C-alpha cells in the first residue's frame, strides 16, 4: 500500500509542481515583456536627456517617458509579486492537501503512522527540489530582456566605434 501511495503522491507532487511551473513561467514571460519595454523606454529617456543639451524642446518628451517608466516599473514589480504569491500559495496548498489526504488514509487504516510521516516528508522534499528548479528557470527567463538589451547596446556600439577616429594618438602629440 505504501509503494502505491508513494508513487501516486510523487505523481501528484510532480503534476502540481509542473502546473505551478507553467504559471510561474507565464508570469516570468509577462515580467520579461514589461522589463523589455521598460529597458527600451529607459534608453529612450537617456536619448532625450542627451538631446536636452542641444534643445529644451525635448524636455517634454523626457518627462513623458519618465512617467511611463514609473508605470512599467510598477507592472514589473507586480508581476514579480504575483509570481511569488503563486509559488507560495501553490506550495502550501499542495503540502496541506497531501497532509490531509495522508491523515485520512492513516485513519482509514490504509497507511500506518510511519508510512504517513514518510509520505509527507518525501513529498515535501520532492516539491522543494522541483520548486527550486522552477525558481532557477524563472530567474534565467527574467534575465532574457536584460541580455537582449546588452546585446543590442553592444552591437550598436561596435558600429559607432568603427566609424569613430582616435582623438589623440602618439604621433599627434
Backbone as CSV, one residue per row, in Angstrom:
resi,resn,N_x,N_y,N_z,CA_x,CA_y,CA_z,C_x,C_y,C_z
1,UNK,0.833,-1.190,0.000,0.000,0.000,0.000,0.876,1.251,0.000
2,UNK,1.991,1.215,0.764,2.850,2.386,0.839,3.476,2.698,-0.512
3,UNK,3.905,1.681,-1.244,4.550,1.954,-2.527,3.557,2.542,-3.521
4,UNK,2.313,2.053,-3.506,1.312,2.624,-4.408,0.976,4.055,-4.005
5,UNK,0.862,4.305,-2.725,0.570,5.661,-2.254,1.751,6.581,-2.524
6,UNK,2.967,6.066,-2.369,4.151,6.896,-2.622,4.248,7.273,-4.092
7,UNK,3.981,6.330,-4.964,4.030,6.618,-6.394,2.931,7.600,-6.772
8,UNK,1.743,7.401,-6.211,0.638,8.311,-6.508,0.942,9.713,-5.981
9,UNK,1.513,9.803,-4.792,1.843,11.109,-4.225,2.959,11.780,-5.016
10,UNK,3.950,10.997,-5.434,5.035,11.571,-6.233,4.487,12.106,-7.550
11,UNK,3.593,11.357,-8.177,2.992,11.822,-9.428,2.161,13.075,-9.185
12,UNK,1.429,13.121,-8.075,0.632,14.300,-7.746,1.517,15.505,-7.480
13,UNK,2.590,15.307,-6.754,3.515,16.403,-6.452,4.139,16.939,-7.736
14,UNK,4.578,16.039,-8.594,5.207,16.473,-9.848,4.188,17.187,-10.727
15,UNK,2.970,16.658,-10.821,1.944,17.303,-11.643,1.599,18.689,-11.107
16,UNK,1.436,18.809,-9.802,1.122,20.115,-9.220,2.283,21.085,-9.406
17,UNK,3.505,20.606,-9.251,4.660,21.476,-9.446,4.814,21.882,-10.904
18,UNK,4.464,21.006,-11.822,4.520,21.360,-13.247,3.500,22.451,-13.544
19,UNK,2.300,22.337,-12.972,1.291,23.376,-13.166,1.780,24.696,-12.581
20,UNK,2.355,24.653,-11.382,2.894,25.873,-10.778,4.045,26.415,-11.616
21,UNK,4.844,25.527,-12.188,5.961,25.973,-13.029,5.444,26.671,-14.277
22,UNK,4.405,26.125,-14.881,3.844,26.758,-16.071,3.271,28.131,-15.751
23,UNK,2.592,28.246,-14.631,2.055,29.545,-14.231,3.194,30.511,-13.920
24,UNK,4.239,30.025,-13.269,5.392,30.878,-12.960,6.112,31.313,-14.229
25,UNK,6.235,30.412,-15.196,6.874,30.782,-16.453,6.036,31.796,-17.225
26,UNK,4.718,31.663,-17.144,3.855,32.654,-17.789,4.037,34.014,-17.122
27,UNK,4.078,34.029,-15.799,4.301,35.291,-15.089,5.683,35.857,-15.405
28,UNK,6.672,34.982,-15.556,8.021,35.449,-15.908,8.050,36.021,-17.317
29,UNK,7.277,35.429,-18.238,7.246,35.981,-19.591,6.560,37.342,-19.608
30,UNK,5.511,37.513,-18.784,4.897,38.838,-18.663,5.891,39.837,-18.079
31,UNK,6.625,39.392,-17.073,7.636,40.257,-16.471,8.706,40.613,-17.498
32,UNK,9.078,39.643,-18.333,10.091,39.897,-19.356,9.604,40.922,-20.372
33,UNK,8.339,40.831,-20.758,7.795,41.800,-21.712,7.825,43.197,-21.110
34,UNK,7.375,43.314,-19.868,7.378,44.630,-19.232,8.790,45.137,-18.995
35,UNK,9.702,44.253,-18.653,11.090,44.660,-18.453,11.713,45.119,-19.765
36,UNK,11.427,44.394,-20.854,11.954,44.774,-22.164,11.466,46.167,-22.555
37,UNK,10.180,46.424,-22.376,9.639,47.745,-22.692,10.249,48.800,-21.776
38,UNK,10.408,48.446,-20.489,10.991,49.381,-19.544,12.432,49.729,-19.941
39,UNK,13.197,48.730,-20.375,14.573,48.997,-20.792,14.624,49.867,-22.044
40,UNK,13.714,49.592,-22.985,13.683,50.410,-24.203,13.288,51.849,-23.886
41,UNK,12.304,52.006,-23.006,11.878,53.359,-22.640,12.949,54.064,-21.830
42,UNK,13.703,53.310,-21.046,14.806,53.905,-20.302,15.884,54.404,-21.263
43,UNK,16.154,53.619,-22.292,17.122,54.054,-23.303,16.605,55.292,-24.027
44,UNK,15.299,55.316,-24.296,14.699,56.488,-24.931,14.818,57.704,-24.019
45,UNK,14.634,57.488,-22.720,14.765,58.575,-21.765,16.194,59.122,-21.773
46,UNK,17.160,58.230,-21.829,18.550,58.687,-21.868,18.833,59.452,-23.161
47,UNK,18.261,58.998,-24.269,18.447,59.726,-25.527,17.836,61.121,-25.426
48,UNK,16.667,61.220,-24.799,16.065,62.538,-24.613,16.920,63.408,-23.705
49,UNK,17.510,62.797,-22.705,18.358,63.555,-21.794,19.588,64.092,-22.525
50,UNK,20.179,63.269,-23.383,21.340,63.729,-24.142,20.957,64.798,-25.152
51,UNK,19.794,64.643,-25.746,19.374,65.660,-26.707,18.909,66.938,-26.007
52,UNK,18.660,66.846,-24.701,18.275,68.023,-23.934,19.367,69.086,-23.989
53,UNK,20.587,68.633,-24.065,21.690,69.582,-24.124,21.618,70.433,-25.388
54,UNK,21.067,69.853,-26.454,21.016,70.599,-27.704,19.744,71.425,-27.840
55,UNK,18.730,71.109,-27.096,17.497,71.901,-27.197,16.553,71.567,-26.069
56,UNK,15.867,72.552,-25.585,14.974,72.355,-24.463,13.621,71.783,-24.884
57,UNK,13.351,71.669,-26.175,12.063,71.139,-26.607,11.917,69.660,-26.267
58,UNK,13.044,68.970,-26.095,12.970,67.542,-25.757,12.669,67.309,-24.282
59,UNK,12.648,68.360,-23.479,12.364,68.212,-22.050,10.976,67.626,-21.811
60,UNK,10.032,68.003,-22.630,8.670,67.477,-22.507,8.650,65.965,-22.734
61,UNK,9.349,65.502,-23.754,9.423,64.068,-24.038,10.131,63.305,-22.938
62,UNK,11.126,63.920,-22.329,11.864,63.288,-21.249,10.952,62.971,-20.072
63,UNK,10.138,63.932,-19.674,9.267,63.706,-18.530,8.116,62.766,-18.862
64,UNK,7.663,62.754,-20.113,6.614,61.810,-20.507,7.136,60.379,-20.436
65,UNK,8.348,60.165,-20.893,8.944,58.826,-20.832,9.202,58.434,-19.389
66,UNK,9.576,59.386,-18.545,9.820,59.073,-17.137,8.539,58.622,-16.435
67,UNK,7.407,59.272,-16.746,6.129,58.841,-16.172,5.771,57.438,-16.649
68,UNK,6.029,57.152,-17.919,5.736,55.825,-18.460,6.638,54.777,-17.819
69,UNK,7.889,55.130,-17.559,8.815,54.208,-16.906,8.347,53.854,-15.501
70,UNK,7.802,54.817,-14.800,7.290,54.543,-13.458,6.160,53.528,-13.492
71,UNK,5.265,53.658,-14.474,4.156,52.715,-14.600,4.661,51.331,-14.987
72,UNK,5.628,51.258,-15.892,6.162,49.961,-16.299,6.935,49.303,-15.173
73,UNK,7.650,50.081,-14.402,8.369,49.537,-13.259,7.400,48.945,-12.246
74,UNK,6.272,49.597,-12.068,5.241,49.087,-11.167,4.669,47.767,-11.695
75,UNK,4.483,47.661,-13.006,3.972,46.412,-13.593,4.965,45.271,-13.397
76,UNK,6.244,45.552,-13.564,7.268,44.525,-13.367,7.263,44.055,-11.909
77,UNK,7.149,44.991,-10.983,7.115,44.628,-9.567,5.863,43.817,-9.236
78,UNK,4.729,44.195,-9.828,3.500,43.437,-9.594,3.626,42.014,-10.125
79,UNK,4.191,41.857,-11.320,4.364,40.510,-11.883,5.274,39.663,-11.000
80,UNK,6.323,40.263,-10.490,7.232,39.524,-9.619,6.537,39.120,-8.318
81,UNK,5.713,40.012,-7.785,4.978,39.703,-6.555,3.937,38.610,-6.800
82,UNK,3.233,38.680,-7.932,2.247,37.648,-8.270,2.926,36.298,-8.421
83,UNK,4.082,36.303,-9.033,4.840,35.060,-9.211,5.212,34.461,-7.850
84,UNK,5.649,35.277,-6.924,5.995,34.784,-5.590,4.785,34.275,-4.832
85,UNK,3.656,34.981,-4.953,2.432,34.554,-4.271,1.937,33.236,-4.841
86,UNK,1.956,33.105,-6.163,1.512,31.860,-6.798,2.370,30.688,-6.334
87,UNK,3.659,30.906,-6.292,4.560,29.840,-5.860,4.321,29.460,-4.401
88,UNK,4.183,30.458,-3.536,3.983,30.175,-2.109,2.633,29.531,-1.842
89,UNK,1.577,30.064,-2.445,0.234,29.519,-2.225,0.135,28.113,-2.802
90,UNK,0.690,27.919,-3.995,0.650,26.592,-4.600,1.392,25.560,-3.778
91,UNK,2.558,25.924,-3.287,3.351,25.002,-2.479,2.649,24.671,-1.167
92,UNK,2.109,25.684,-0.498,1.422,25.459,0.770,0.145,24.638,0.589
93,UNK,-0.615,24.942,-0.466,-1.851,24.185,-0.678,-1.553,22.740,-1.055
94,UNK,-0.487,22.530,-1.831,-0.116,21.165,-2.187,0.298,20.372,-0.948
95,UNK,1.147,20.938,-0.106,1.585,20.212,1.088,0.433,19.998,2.071
96,UNK,-0.459,20.985,2.182,-1.620,20.817,3.058,-2.553,19.732,2.538
97,UNK,-2.775,19.719,1.229,-3.622,18.692,0.631,-3.064,17.291,0.810
98,UNK,-1.766,17.151,0.621,-1.136,15.839,0.802,-1.215,15.414,2.268
99,UNK,-1.004,16.354,3.185,-1.066,16.016,4.601,-2.481,15.586,5.001
100,UNK,-3.494,16.303,4.521,-4.882,15.933,4.841,-5.221,14.559,4.266
101,UNK,-4.812,14.329,3.028,-5.082,13.028,2.401,-4.398,11.903,3.181
102,UNK,-3.132,12.135,3.573,-2.390,11.101,4.292,-2.995,10.834,5.674
103,UNK,-3.483,11.885,6.333,-4.119,11.695,7.636,-5.391,10.875,7.485
104,UNK,-6.191,11.176,6.476,-7.400,10.383,6.240,-7.061,8.928,5.925
105,UNK,-6.010,8.717,5.147,-5.596,7.349,4.836,-5.115,6.629,6.084
106,UNK,-4.467,7.362,6.968,-3.992,6.777,8.225,-5.179,6.409,9.122
107,UNK,-6.182,7.286,9.187,-7.366,6.983,9.996,-8.175,5.825,9.434
108,UNK,-8.173,5.697,8.098,-8.885,4.576,7.468,-8.127,3.265,7.605
109,UNK,-6.881,3.328,7.989,-6.081,2.125,8.163,-5.300,1.727,6.921
110,UNK,-5.352,2.527,5.871,-4.611,2.212,4.650,-3.120,2.504,4.814
111,UNK,-2.778,3.454,5.672,-1.374,3.800,5.930,-1.116,3.742,7.433
112,UNK,0.081,3.307,7.773,0.476,3.367,9.177,0.978,4.766,9.485
113,UNK,1.212,5.057,10.748,1.683,6.378,11.143,3.058,6.671,10.533
114,UNK,3.923,5.677,10.552,5.259,5.849,9.956,5.180,6.057,8.448
115,UNK,4.286,5.327,7.796,4.111,5.496,6.357,3.577,6.884,6.037
116,UNK,2.674,7.360,6.851,2.131,8.697,6.648,3.238,9.749,6.787
117,UNK,4.052,9.635,7.817,5.141,10.598,8.023,6.155,10.543,6.887
118,UNK,6.466,9.313,6.437,7.392,9.153,5.318,6.819,9.793,4.060
119,UNK,5.555,9.573,3.791,4.902,10.112,2.607,4.889,11.639,2.627
120,UNK,4.583,12.204,3.775,4.536,13.666,3.882,5.929,14.264,3.711
121,UNK,6.924,13.675,4.355,8.281,14.242,4.262,8.882,14.047,2.882
122,UNK,8.639,12.897,2.263,9.214,12.686,0.927,8.547,13.563,-0.119
123,UNK,7.246,13.784,0.008,6.577,14.670,-0.949,7.014,16.116,-0.753
124,UNK,7.272,16.509,0.479,7.746,17.868,0.743,9.140,18.086,0.166
125,UNK,10.010,17.096,0.305,11.360,17.259,-0.245,11.342,17.245,-1.768
126,UNK,10.487,16.420,-2.357,10.367,16.405,-3.820,9.818,17.738,-4.311
127,UNK,8.823,18.245,-3.627,8.243,19.535,-4.007,9.267,20.655,-3.872
128,UNK,10.075,20.620,-2.822,11.108,21.636,-2.638,12.148,21.611,-3.739
129,UNK,12.522,20.410,-4.169,13.509,20.298,-5.251,12.955,20.828,-6.561
130,UNK,11.721,20.460,-6.864,11.107,20.933,-8.110,10.892,22.438,-8.055
131,UNK,10.489,22.952,-6.904,10.284,24.395,-6.742,11.602,25.147,-6.922
132,UNK,12.694,24.605,-6.412,13.997,25.231,-6.605,14.410,25.261,-8.061
133,UNK,14.150,24.175,-8.772,14.464,24.117,-10.206,13.632,25.128,-10.983
134,UNK,12.360,25.233,-10.639,11.489,26.203,-11.298,11.971,27.625,-11.009
135,UNK,12.426,27.881,-9.799,12.954,29.198,-9.460,14.180,29.568,-10.280
136,UNK,15.041,28.601,-10.527,16.230,28.856,-11.340,15.835,29.164,-12.784
137,UNK,14.931,28.346,-13.340,14.489,28.556,-14.723,13.783,29.900,-14.861
138,UNK,12.944,30.229,-13.902,12.232,31.502,-13.941,13.198,32.678,-13.819
139,UNK,14.203,32.531,-12.983,15.213,33.589,-12.855,15.965,33.833,-14.144
140,UNK,16.342,32.759,-14.828,17.019,32.918,-16.116,16.083,33.520,-17.156
141,UNK,14.819,33.156,-17.078,13.846,33.701,-18.020,13.676,35.203,-17.799
142,UNK,13.747,35.631,-16.547,13.621,37.051,-16.236,14.848,37.841,-16.699
143,UNK,15.986,37.182,-16.846,17.201,37.863,-17.309,17.217,38.092,-18.816
144,UNK,16.374,37.383,-19.545,16.396,37.458,-21.007,16.312,38.880,-21.550
145,UNK,15.371,39.736,-21.094,15.320,41.094,-21.652,16.582,41.902,-21.378
146,UNK,17.181,41.689,-20.215,18.415,42.420,-19.907,19.542,41.993,-20.838
147,UNK,19.645,40.689,-21.105,20.681,40.197,-22.012,20.438,40.664,-23.441
148,UNK,19.171,40.688,-23.859,18.855,41.196,-25.195,19.241,42.665,-25.311
149,UNK,18.993,43.424,-24.256,19.334,44.844,-24.275,20.846,45.036,-24.332
150,UNK,21.579,44.237,-23.576,23.046,44.322,-23.616,23.554,43.970,-25.010
151,UNK,22.996,42.920,-25.628,23.393,42.568,-26.998,23.095,43.699,-27.963
152,UNK,21.943,44.333,-27.795,21.561,45.433,-28.685,22.503,46.621,-28.514
153,UNK,22.824,46.930,-27.255,23.730,48.051,-26.997,25.124,47.750,-27.535
154,UNK,25.607,46.528,-27.309,26.951,46.187,-27.780,27.029,46.149,-29.302
155,UNK,25.998,45.660,-29.949,26.032,45.625,-31.413,25.933,47.031,-31.982
156,UNK,25.213,47.913,-31.309,25.117,49.302,-31.754,26.411,50.045,-31.531
157,UNK,27.093,49.758,-30.457,28.347,50.446,-30.148,29.482,50.006,-31.063
158,UNK,29.445,48.795,-31.562,30.509,48.343,-32.456,30.511,49.157,-33.742
159,UNK,29.322,49.498,-34.239,29.250,50.322,-35.436,29.782,51.722,-35.157
160,UNK,29.463,52.261,-34.000,29.930,53.603,-33.655,31.446,53.627,-33.465
161,UNK,32.018,52.555,-32.903,33.459,52.519,-32.689,34.213,52.387,-34.011
162,UNK,33.655,51.712,-34.982,34.364,51.547,-36.246,34.407,52.858,-37.028
163,UNK,33.377,53.717,-36.855,33.348,54.991,-37.558,34.133,56.069,-36.827
164,UNK,34.306,55.932,-35.550,34.982,56.960,-34.760,36.492,56.892,-34.992
165,UNK,37.076,58.065,-34.955,38.535,58.080,-35.081,39.135,58.413,-33.725
166,UNK,40.339,58.020,-33.535,41.007,58.285,-32.265,41.248,59.783,-32.134
167,UNK,41.009,60.304,-30.945,41.199,61.742,-30.744,42.676,62.079,-30.602
168,UNK,43.397,61.319,-29.855,44.811,61.572,-29.637,45.587,60.292,-29.857
169,UNK,46.586,60.382,-30.610,47.498,59.257,-30.777,48.904,59.741,-30.444
170,UNK,49.804,58.817,-30.363,51.169,59.202,-30.011,51.779,60.095,-31.070
171,UNK,51.439,59.840,-32.315,52.003,60.677,-33.382,51.419,62.098,-33.346
172,UNK,50.155,62.233,-32.934,49.537,63.561,-32.886,50.133,64.413,-31.790
173,UNK,50.578,63.784,-30.721,51.087,64.545,-29.585,52.459,65.057,-29.938
